[in-house]
GROMACS .gro file of C-alpha atoms in nm:
model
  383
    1UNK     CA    1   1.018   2.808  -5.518
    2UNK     CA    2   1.103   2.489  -5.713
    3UNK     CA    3   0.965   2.152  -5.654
    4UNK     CA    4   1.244   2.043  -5.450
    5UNK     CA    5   1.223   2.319  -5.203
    6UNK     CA    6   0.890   2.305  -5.144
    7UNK     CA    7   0.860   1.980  -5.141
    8UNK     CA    8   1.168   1.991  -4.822
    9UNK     CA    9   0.940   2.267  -4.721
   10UNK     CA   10   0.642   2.051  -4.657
   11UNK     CA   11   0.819   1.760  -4.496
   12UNK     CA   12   0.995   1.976  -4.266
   13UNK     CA   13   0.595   2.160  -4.230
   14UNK     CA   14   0.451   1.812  -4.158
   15UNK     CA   15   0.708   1.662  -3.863
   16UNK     CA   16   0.698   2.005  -3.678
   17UNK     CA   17   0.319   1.989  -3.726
   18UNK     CA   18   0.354   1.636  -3.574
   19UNK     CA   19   0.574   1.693  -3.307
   20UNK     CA   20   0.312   1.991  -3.204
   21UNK     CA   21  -0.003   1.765  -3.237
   22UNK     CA   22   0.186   1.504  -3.046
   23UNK     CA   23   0.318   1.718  -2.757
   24UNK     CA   24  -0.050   1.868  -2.759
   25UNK     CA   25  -0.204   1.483  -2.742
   26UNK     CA   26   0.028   1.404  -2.446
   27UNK     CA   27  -0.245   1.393  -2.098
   28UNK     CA   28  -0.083   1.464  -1.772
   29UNK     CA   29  -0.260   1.283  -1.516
   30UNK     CA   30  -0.213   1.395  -1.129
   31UNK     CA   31  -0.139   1.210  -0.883
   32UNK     CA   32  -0.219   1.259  -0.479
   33UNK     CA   33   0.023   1.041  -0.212
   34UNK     CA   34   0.019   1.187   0.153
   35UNK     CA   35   0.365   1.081   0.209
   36UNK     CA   36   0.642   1.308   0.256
   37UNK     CA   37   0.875   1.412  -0.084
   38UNK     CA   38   1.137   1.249   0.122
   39UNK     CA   39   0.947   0.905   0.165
   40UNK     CA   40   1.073   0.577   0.037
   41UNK     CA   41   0.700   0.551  -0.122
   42UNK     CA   42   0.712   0.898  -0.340
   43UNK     CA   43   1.055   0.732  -0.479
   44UNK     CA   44   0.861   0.454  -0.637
   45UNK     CA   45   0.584   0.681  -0.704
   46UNK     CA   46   0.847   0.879  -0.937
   47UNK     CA   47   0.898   0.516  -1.086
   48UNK     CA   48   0.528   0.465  -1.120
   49UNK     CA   49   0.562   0.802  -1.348
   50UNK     CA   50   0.815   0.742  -1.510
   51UNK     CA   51   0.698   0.434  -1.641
   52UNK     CA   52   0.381   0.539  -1.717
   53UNK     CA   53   0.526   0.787  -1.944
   54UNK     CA   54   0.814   0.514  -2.148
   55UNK     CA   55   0.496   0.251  -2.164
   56UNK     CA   56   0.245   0.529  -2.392
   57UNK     CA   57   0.557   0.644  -2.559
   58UNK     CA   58   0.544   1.020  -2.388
   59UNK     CA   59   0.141   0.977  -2.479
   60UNK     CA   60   0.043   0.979  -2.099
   61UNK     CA   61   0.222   1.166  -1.805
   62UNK     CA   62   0.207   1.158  -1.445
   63UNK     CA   63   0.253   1.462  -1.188
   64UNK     CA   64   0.293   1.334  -0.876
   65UNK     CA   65   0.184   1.573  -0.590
   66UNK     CA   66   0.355   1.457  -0.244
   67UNK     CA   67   0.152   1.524   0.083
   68UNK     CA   68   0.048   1.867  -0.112
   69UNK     CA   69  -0.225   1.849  -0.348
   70UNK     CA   70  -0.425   1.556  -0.099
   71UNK     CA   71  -0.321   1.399   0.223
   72UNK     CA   72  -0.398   1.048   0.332
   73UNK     CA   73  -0.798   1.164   0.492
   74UNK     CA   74  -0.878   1.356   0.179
   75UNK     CA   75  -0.751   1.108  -0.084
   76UNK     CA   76  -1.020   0.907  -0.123
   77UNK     CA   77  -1.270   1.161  -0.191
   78UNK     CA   78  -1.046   1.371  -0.375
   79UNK     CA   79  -1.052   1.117  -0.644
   80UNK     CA   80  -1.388   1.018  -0.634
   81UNK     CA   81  -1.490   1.400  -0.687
   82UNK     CA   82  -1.184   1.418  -0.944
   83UNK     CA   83  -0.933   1.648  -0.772
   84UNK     CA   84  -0.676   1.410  -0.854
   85UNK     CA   85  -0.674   1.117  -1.163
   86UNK     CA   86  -0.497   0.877  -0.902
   87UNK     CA   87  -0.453   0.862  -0.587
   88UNK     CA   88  -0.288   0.644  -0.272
   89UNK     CA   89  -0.576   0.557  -0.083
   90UNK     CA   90  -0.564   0.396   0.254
   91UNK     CA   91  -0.893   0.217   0.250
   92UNK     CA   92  -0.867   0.141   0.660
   93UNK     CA   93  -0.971   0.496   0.707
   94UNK     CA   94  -1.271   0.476   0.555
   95UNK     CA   95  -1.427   0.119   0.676
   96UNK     CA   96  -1.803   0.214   0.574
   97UNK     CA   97  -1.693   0.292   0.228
   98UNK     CA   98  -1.479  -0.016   0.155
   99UNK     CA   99  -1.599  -0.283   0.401
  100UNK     CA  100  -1.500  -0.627   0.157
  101UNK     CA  101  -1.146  -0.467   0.057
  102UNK     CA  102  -1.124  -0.389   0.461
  103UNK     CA  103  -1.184  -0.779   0.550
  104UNK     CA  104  -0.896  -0.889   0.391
  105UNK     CA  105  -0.679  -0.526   0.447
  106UNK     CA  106  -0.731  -0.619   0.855
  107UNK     CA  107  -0.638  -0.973   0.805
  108UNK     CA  108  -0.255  -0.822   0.760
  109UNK     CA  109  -0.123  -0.945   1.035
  110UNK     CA  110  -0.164  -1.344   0.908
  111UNK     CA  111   0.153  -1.330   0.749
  112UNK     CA  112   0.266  -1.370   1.121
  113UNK     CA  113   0.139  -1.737   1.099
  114UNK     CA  114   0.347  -1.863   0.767
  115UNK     CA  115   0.652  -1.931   0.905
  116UNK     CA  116   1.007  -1.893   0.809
  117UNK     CA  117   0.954  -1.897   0.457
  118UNK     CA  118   0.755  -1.584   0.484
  119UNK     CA  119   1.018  -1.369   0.686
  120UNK     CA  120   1.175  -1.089   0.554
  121UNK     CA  121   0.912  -1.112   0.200
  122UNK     CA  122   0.594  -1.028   0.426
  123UNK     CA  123   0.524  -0.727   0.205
  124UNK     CA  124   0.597  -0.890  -0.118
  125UNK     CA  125   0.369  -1.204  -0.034
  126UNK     CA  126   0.091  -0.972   0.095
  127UNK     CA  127   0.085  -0.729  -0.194
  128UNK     CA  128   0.055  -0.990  -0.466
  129UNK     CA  129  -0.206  -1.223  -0.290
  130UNK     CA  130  -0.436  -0.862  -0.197
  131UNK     CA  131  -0.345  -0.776  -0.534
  132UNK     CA  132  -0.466  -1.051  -0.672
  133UNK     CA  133  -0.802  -1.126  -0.422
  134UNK     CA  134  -0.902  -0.809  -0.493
  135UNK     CA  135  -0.919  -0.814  -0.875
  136UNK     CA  136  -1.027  -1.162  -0.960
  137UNK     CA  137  -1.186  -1.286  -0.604
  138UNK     CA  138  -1.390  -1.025  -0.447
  139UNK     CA  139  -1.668  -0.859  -0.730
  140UNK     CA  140  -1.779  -0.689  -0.409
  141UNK     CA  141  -1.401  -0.496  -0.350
  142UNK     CA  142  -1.466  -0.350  -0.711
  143UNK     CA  143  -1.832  -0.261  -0.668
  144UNK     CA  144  -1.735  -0.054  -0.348
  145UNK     CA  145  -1.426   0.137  -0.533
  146UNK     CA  146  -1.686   0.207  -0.797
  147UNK     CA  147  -1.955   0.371  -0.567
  148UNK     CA  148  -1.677   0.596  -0.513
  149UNK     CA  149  -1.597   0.662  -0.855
  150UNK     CA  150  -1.263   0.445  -0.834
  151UNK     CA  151  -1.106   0.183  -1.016
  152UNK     CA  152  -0.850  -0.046  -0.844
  153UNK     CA  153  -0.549  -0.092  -0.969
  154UNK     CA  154  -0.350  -0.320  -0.712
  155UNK     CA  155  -0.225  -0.314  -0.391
  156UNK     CA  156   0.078  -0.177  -0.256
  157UNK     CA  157   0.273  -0.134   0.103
  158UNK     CA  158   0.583  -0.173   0.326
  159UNK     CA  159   0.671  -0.441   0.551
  160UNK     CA  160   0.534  -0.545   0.844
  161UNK     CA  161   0.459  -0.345   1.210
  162UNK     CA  162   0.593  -0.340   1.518
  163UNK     CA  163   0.666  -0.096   1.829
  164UNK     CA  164   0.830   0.257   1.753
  165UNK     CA  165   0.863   0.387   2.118
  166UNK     CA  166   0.957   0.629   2.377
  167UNK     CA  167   0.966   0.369   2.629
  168UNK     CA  168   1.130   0.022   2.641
  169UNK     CA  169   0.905  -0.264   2.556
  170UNK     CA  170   0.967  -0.654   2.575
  171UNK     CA  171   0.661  -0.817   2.779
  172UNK     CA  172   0.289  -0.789   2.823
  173UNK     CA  173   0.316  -0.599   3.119
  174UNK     CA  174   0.525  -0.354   2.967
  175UNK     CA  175   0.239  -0.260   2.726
  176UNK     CA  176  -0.032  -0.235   3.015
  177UNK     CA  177  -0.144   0.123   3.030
  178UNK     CA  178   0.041   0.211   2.741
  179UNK     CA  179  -0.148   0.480   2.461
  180UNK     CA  180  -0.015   0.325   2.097
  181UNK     CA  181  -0.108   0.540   1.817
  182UNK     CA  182  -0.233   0.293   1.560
  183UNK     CA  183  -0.358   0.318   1.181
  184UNK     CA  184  -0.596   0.025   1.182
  185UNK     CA  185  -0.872  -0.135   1.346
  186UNK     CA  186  -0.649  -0.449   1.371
  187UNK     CA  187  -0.417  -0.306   1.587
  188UNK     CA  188  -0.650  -0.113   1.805
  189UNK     CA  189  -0.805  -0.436   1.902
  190UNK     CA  190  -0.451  -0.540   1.928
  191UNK     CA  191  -0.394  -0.283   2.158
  192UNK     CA  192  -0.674  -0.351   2.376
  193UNK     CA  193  -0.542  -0.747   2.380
  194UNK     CA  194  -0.259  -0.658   2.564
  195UNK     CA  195  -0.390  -0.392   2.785
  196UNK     CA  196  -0.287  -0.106   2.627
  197UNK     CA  197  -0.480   0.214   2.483
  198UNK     CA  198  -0.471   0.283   2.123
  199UNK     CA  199  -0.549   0.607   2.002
  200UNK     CA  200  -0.652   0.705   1.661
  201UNK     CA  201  -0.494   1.009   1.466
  202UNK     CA  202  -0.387   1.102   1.108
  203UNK     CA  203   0.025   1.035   1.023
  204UNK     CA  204   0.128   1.304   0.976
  205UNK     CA  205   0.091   1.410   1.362
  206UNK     CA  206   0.265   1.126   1.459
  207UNK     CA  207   0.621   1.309   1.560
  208UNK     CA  208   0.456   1.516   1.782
  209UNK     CA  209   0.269   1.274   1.965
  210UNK     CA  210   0.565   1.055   2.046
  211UNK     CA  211   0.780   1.372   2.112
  212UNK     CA  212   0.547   1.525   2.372
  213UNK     CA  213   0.495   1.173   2.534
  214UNK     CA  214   0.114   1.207   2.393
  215UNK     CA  215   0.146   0.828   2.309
  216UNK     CA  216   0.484   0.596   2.461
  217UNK     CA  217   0.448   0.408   2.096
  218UNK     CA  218   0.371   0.420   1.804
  219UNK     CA  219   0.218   0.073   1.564
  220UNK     CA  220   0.496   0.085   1.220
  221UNK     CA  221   0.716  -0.054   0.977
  222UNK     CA  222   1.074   0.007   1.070
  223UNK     CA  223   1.095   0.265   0.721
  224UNK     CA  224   0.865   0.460   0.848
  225UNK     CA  225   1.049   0.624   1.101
  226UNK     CA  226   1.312   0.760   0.801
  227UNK     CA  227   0.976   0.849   0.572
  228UNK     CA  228   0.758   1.076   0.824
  229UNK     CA  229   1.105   1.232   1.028
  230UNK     CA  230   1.080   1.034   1.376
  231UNK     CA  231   1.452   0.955   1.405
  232UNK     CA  232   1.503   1.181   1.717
  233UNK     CA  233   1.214   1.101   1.905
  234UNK     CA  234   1.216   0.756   1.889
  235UNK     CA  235   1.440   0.579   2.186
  236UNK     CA  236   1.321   0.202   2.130
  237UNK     CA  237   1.209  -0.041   1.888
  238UNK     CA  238   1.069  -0.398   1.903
  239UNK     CA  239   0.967  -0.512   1.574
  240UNK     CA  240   0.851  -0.883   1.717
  241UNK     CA  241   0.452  -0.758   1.753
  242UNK     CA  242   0.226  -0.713   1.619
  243UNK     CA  243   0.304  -0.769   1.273
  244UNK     CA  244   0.090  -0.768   0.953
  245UNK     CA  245   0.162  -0.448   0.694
  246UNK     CA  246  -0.087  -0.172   0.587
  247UNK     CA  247  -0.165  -0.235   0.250
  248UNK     CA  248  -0.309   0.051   0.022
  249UNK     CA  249  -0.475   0.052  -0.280
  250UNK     CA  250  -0.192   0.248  -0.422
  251UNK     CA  251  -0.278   0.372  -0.710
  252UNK     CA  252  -0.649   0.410  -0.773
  253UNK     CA  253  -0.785   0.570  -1.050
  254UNK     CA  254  -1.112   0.821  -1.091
  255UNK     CA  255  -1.373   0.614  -1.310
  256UNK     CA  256  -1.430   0.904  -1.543
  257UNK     CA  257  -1.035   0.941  -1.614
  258UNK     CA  258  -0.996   0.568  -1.634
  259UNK     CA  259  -1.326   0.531  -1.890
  260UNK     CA  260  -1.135   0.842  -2.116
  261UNK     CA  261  -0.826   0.624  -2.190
  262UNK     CA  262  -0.788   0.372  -2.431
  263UNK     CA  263  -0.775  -0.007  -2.369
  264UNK     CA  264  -0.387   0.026  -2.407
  265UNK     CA  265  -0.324   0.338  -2.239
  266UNK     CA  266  -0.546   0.114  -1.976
  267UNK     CA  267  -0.284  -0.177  -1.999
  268UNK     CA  268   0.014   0.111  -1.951
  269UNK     CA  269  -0.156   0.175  -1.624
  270UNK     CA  270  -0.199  -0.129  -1.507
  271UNK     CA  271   0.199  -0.224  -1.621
  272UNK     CA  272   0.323   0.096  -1.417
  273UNK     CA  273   0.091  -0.029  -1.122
  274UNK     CA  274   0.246  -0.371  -1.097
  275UNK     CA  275   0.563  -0.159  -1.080
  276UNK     CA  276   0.463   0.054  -0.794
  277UNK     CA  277   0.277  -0.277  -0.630
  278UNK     CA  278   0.617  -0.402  -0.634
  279UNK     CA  279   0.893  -0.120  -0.607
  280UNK     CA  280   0.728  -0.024  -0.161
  281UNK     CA  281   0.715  -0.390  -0.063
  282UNK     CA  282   1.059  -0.377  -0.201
  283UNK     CA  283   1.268  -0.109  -0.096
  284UNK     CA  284   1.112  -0.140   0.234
  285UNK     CA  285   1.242  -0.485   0.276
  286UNK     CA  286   1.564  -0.323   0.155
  287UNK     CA  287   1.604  -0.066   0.408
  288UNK     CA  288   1.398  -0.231   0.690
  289UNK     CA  289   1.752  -0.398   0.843
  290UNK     CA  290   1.938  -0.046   0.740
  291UNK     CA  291   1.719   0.141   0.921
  292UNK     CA  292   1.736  -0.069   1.250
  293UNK     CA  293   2.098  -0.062   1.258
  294UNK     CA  294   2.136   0.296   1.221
  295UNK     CA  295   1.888   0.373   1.510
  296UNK     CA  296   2.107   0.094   1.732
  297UNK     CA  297   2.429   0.325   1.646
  298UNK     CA  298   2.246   0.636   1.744
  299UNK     CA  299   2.190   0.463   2.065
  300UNK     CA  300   1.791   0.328   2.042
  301UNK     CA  301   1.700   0.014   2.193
  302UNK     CA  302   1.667  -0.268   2.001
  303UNK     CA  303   1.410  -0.498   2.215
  304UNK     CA  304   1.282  -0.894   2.135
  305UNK     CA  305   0.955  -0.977   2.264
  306UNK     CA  306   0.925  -1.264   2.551
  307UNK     CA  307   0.809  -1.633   2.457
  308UNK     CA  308   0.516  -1.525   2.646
  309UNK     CA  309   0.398  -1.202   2.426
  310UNK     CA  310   0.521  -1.425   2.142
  311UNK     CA  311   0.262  -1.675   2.184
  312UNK     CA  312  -0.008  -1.408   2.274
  313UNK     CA  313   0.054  -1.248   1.949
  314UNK     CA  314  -0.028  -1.540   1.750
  315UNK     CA  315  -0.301  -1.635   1.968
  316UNK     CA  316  -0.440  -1.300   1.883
  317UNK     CA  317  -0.407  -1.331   1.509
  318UNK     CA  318  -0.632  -1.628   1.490
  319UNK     CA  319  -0.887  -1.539   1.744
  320UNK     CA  320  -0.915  -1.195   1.542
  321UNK     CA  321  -1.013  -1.357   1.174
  322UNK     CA  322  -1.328  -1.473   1.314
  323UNK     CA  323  -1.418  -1.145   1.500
  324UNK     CA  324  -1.350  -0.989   1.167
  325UNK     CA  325  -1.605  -1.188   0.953
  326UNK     CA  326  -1.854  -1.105   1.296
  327UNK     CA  327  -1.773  -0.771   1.325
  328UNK     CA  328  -1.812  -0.707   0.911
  329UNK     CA  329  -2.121  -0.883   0.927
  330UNK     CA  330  -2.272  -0.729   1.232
  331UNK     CA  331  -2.184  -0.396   1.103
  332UNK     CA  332  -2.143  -0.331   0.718
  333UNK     CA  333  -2.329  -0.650   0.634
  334UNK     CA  334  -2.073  -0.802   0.499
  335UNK     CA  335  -2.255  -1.194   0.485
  336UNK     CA  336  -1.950  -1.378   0.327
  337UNK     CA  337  -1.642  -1.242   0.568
  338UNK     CA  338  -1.545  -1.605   0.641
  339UNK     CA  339  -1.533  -1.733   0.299
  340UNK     CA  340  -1.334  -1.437   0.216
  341UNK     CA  341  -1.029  -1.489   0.461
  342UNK     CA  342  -1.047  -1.853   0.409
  343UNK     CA  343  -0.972  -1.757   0.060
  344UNK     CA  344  -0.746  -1.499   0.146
  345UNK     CA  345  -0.554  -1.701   0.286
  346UNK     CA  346  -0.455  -1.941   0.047
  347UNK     CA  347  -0.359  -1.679  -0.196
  348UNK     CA  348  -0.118  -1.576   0.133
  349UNK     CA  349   0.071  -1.993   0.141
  350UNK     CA  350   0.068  -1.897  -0.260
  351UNK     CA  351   0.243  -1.633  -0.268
  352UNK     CA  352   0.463  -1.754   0.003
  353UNK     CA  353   0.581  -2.009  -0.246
  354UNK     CA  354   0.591  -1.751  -0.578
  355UNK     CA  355   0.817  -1.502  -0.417
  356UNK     CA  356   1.085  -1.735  -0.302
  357UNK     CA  357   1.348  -1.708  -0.577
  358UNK     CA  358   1.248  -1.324  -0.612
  359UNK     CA  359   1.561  -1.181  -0.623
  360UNK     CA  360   1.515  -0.829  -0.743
  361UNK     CA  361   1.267  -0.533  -0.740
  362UNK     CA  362   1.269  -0.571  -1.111
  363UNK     CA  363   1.142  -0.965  -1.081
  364UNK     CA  364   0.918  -0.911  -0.872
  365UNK     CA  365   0.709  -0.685  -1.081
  366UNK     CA  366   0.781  -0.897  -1.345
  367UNK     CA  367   0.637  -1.179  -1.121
  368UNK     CA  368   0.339  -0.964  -1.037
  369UNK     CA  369   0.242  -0.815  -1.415
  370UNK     CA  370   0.252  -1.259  -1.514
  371UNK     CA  371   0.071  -1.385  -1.282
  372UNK     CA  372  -0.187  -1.057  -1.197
  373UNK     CA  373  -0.212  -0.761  -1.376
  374UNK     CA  374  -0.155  -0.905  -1.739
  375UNK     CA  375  -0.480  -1.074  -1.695
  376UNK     CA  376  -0.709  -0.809  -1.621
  377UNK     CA  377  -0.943  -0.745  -1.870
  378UNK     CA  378  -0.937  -0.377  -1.972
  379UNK     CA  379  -1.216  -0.430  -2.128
  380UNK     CA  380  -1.480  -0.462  -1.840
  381UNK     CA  381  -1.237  -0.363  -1.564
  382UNK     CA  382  -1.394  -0.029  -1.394
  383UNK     CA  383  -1.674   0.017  -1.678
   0.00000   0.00000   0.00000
């Protein structure tokens, strides 16, 4: 063989060698979500991969496992003990484990009390200010997703909750008596408010419920009747109460896999979480208005609340912030549950003001990688 040849020979040796190595670096990370492959959310968990994957340059991967591999009860553990790298965990279900992220996670429903500004961007303004409180204002939050052998990585969710019924409901009286299934504490004690029942059990048995009359409604965002299947059970809607979202910490991360990447496959993480913070908040408020108008043609109610319920609602909402920072205190030990709304909510009247020329999914990630995620220091975060 002359020099030329093998010298072709070895270059040709050295990029297939490459390639292999490369293909053989590449770490596929799994992901658990206990939504439905159908769901709005595992679209813009398919984002979160995707980006993940153009960010490291093919380096890193994401699988993502829909309502399979963990569902919303097991998540949290499942991560901790490292049967998935990442997972959507709804910290309201476990209020022991995650007590300071829970303070702020049950003060939801405030964005019921900013006005006009803050109507039809609830999700968007709650994501970014939890988002943010949780990462830069609240050590504690971080200490109690490392116990469990998490790191956070932002906050995610729809838009905000209201009725989705069996039963026709526009007053206080209507609700009397009533069993609501409901997937917080905020709207249990909601429930009881009003004089109605609220009853505890995982989503996925929701459809049943409502279709055997087991509960007359259920506590959700309007795209949530398209993500878990309840389009031909439900026969009205009134989206007036009781407001607030449930935010998740959507994409946690087990320490041990977080602590094995570098400090820029760290920041690819944290770029492709500001995109999945973003992308539910978003294409909920999308198809929240779609979705109501296509139950109306199928013949569901539409229903407003009275002036009355109106102003019971918000009477609620503040009355319940201080029997959060008692209840937290009383029971977790949580000493600073005041301070922490108070501060919560001024990251809620800032974000109000951020989001208001937001007018794509693609700006407001952009918005949320500036003015969070960018300044996280990979460096200490989770370690």
């Amino acid at each position: 063989m002359n020099g030329k040849h093998f010298a072709s020979l070895a270059l040709v040796c050295t990029v297939l060698f490459g390639a292999l190595s490369g293909a053989a670096d590449a770490r596929t990370l799994r992901y658990a979500i206990g939504h439905p492959p159908s769901s709005f959310v595992v679209d813009v968990a398919k984002q979160y991969a995707e980006t993940v994957e153009e960010q490291s340059d093919g380096d890193l991967k994401v699988r993502v496992f829909p309502m399979s591999l963990l569902n919303f009860a097991e998540t949290s553990g499942g991560v901790r003990d490292g049967m998935a790298d990442i997972g959507f965990v709804l910290t309201s279900y476990f209020p022991s484990e995650f007590p300071h992220s829970n303070v702020a996670v049950e003060a939801s429903m405030l964005v019921g009390l900013l006005g006009e500004k803050a109507r039809g961007r609830e999700g968007m303004i709650f994501m970014g200010a939890l988002s943010e409180f949780t990462f830069f204002k609240c050590p504690e939050c971080n200490q109690e997703f490392k116990k469990q052998n998490q790191v956070y990585t932002g906050s995610t969710g729809g838009t905000s909750y209201g009725l989705v019924c069996n039963k026709p409901v526009e007053t206080e009286a209507d609700l009397k008596g009533m069993r609501l299934r409901v997937g917080a504490a905020n709207w249990s004690r909601w429930a009881e408010a009003v004089g109605a029942s609220p009853v505890t059990m995982s989503a996925n048995e929701m459809f049943e419920a409502l279709s055997q009359g087991v509960v007359s409604c259920i506590v959700l965002a309007s795209p949530e009747i398209h993500n878990f299947g309840l389009t031909d059970v439900v026969t009205d809607i009134n989206m007036d109460v009781p407001g607030g979202p449930m935010p998740i910490a959507g994409t946690n991360i087990n320490a041990d896999t977080w602590k094995g990447l570098s400090e820029e496959q760290r920041n690819v993480m944290l770029r492709a979480a500001s995109v999945f913070s973003a992308g539910v908040p978003w294409i909920y408020h999308q198809h929240e208005d779609r979705i109501l108008s296509e139950a109306k043609e199928r013949g569901v109610n539409i229903h407003h609340a009275d002036a009355a319920l109106i102003e019971k609602n918000r009477a609620f909402i503040e009355q319940d912030m201080q029997h959060i920072a008692e209840d937290y205190k009383a029971r977790y030990g949580v000493e600073n549950g005041e301070a922490l709304i108070k501060e919560f909510r001024a990251l809620l009247e800032k974000w109000t003001a951020l989001v208001q020329d937001v007018d794509s999914e693609e700006a407001l990630a952009d918005l949320y990688w500036r003015e969070i995620f960018s300044k996280v220091d990979v460096g200490q975060h989770g370690l």
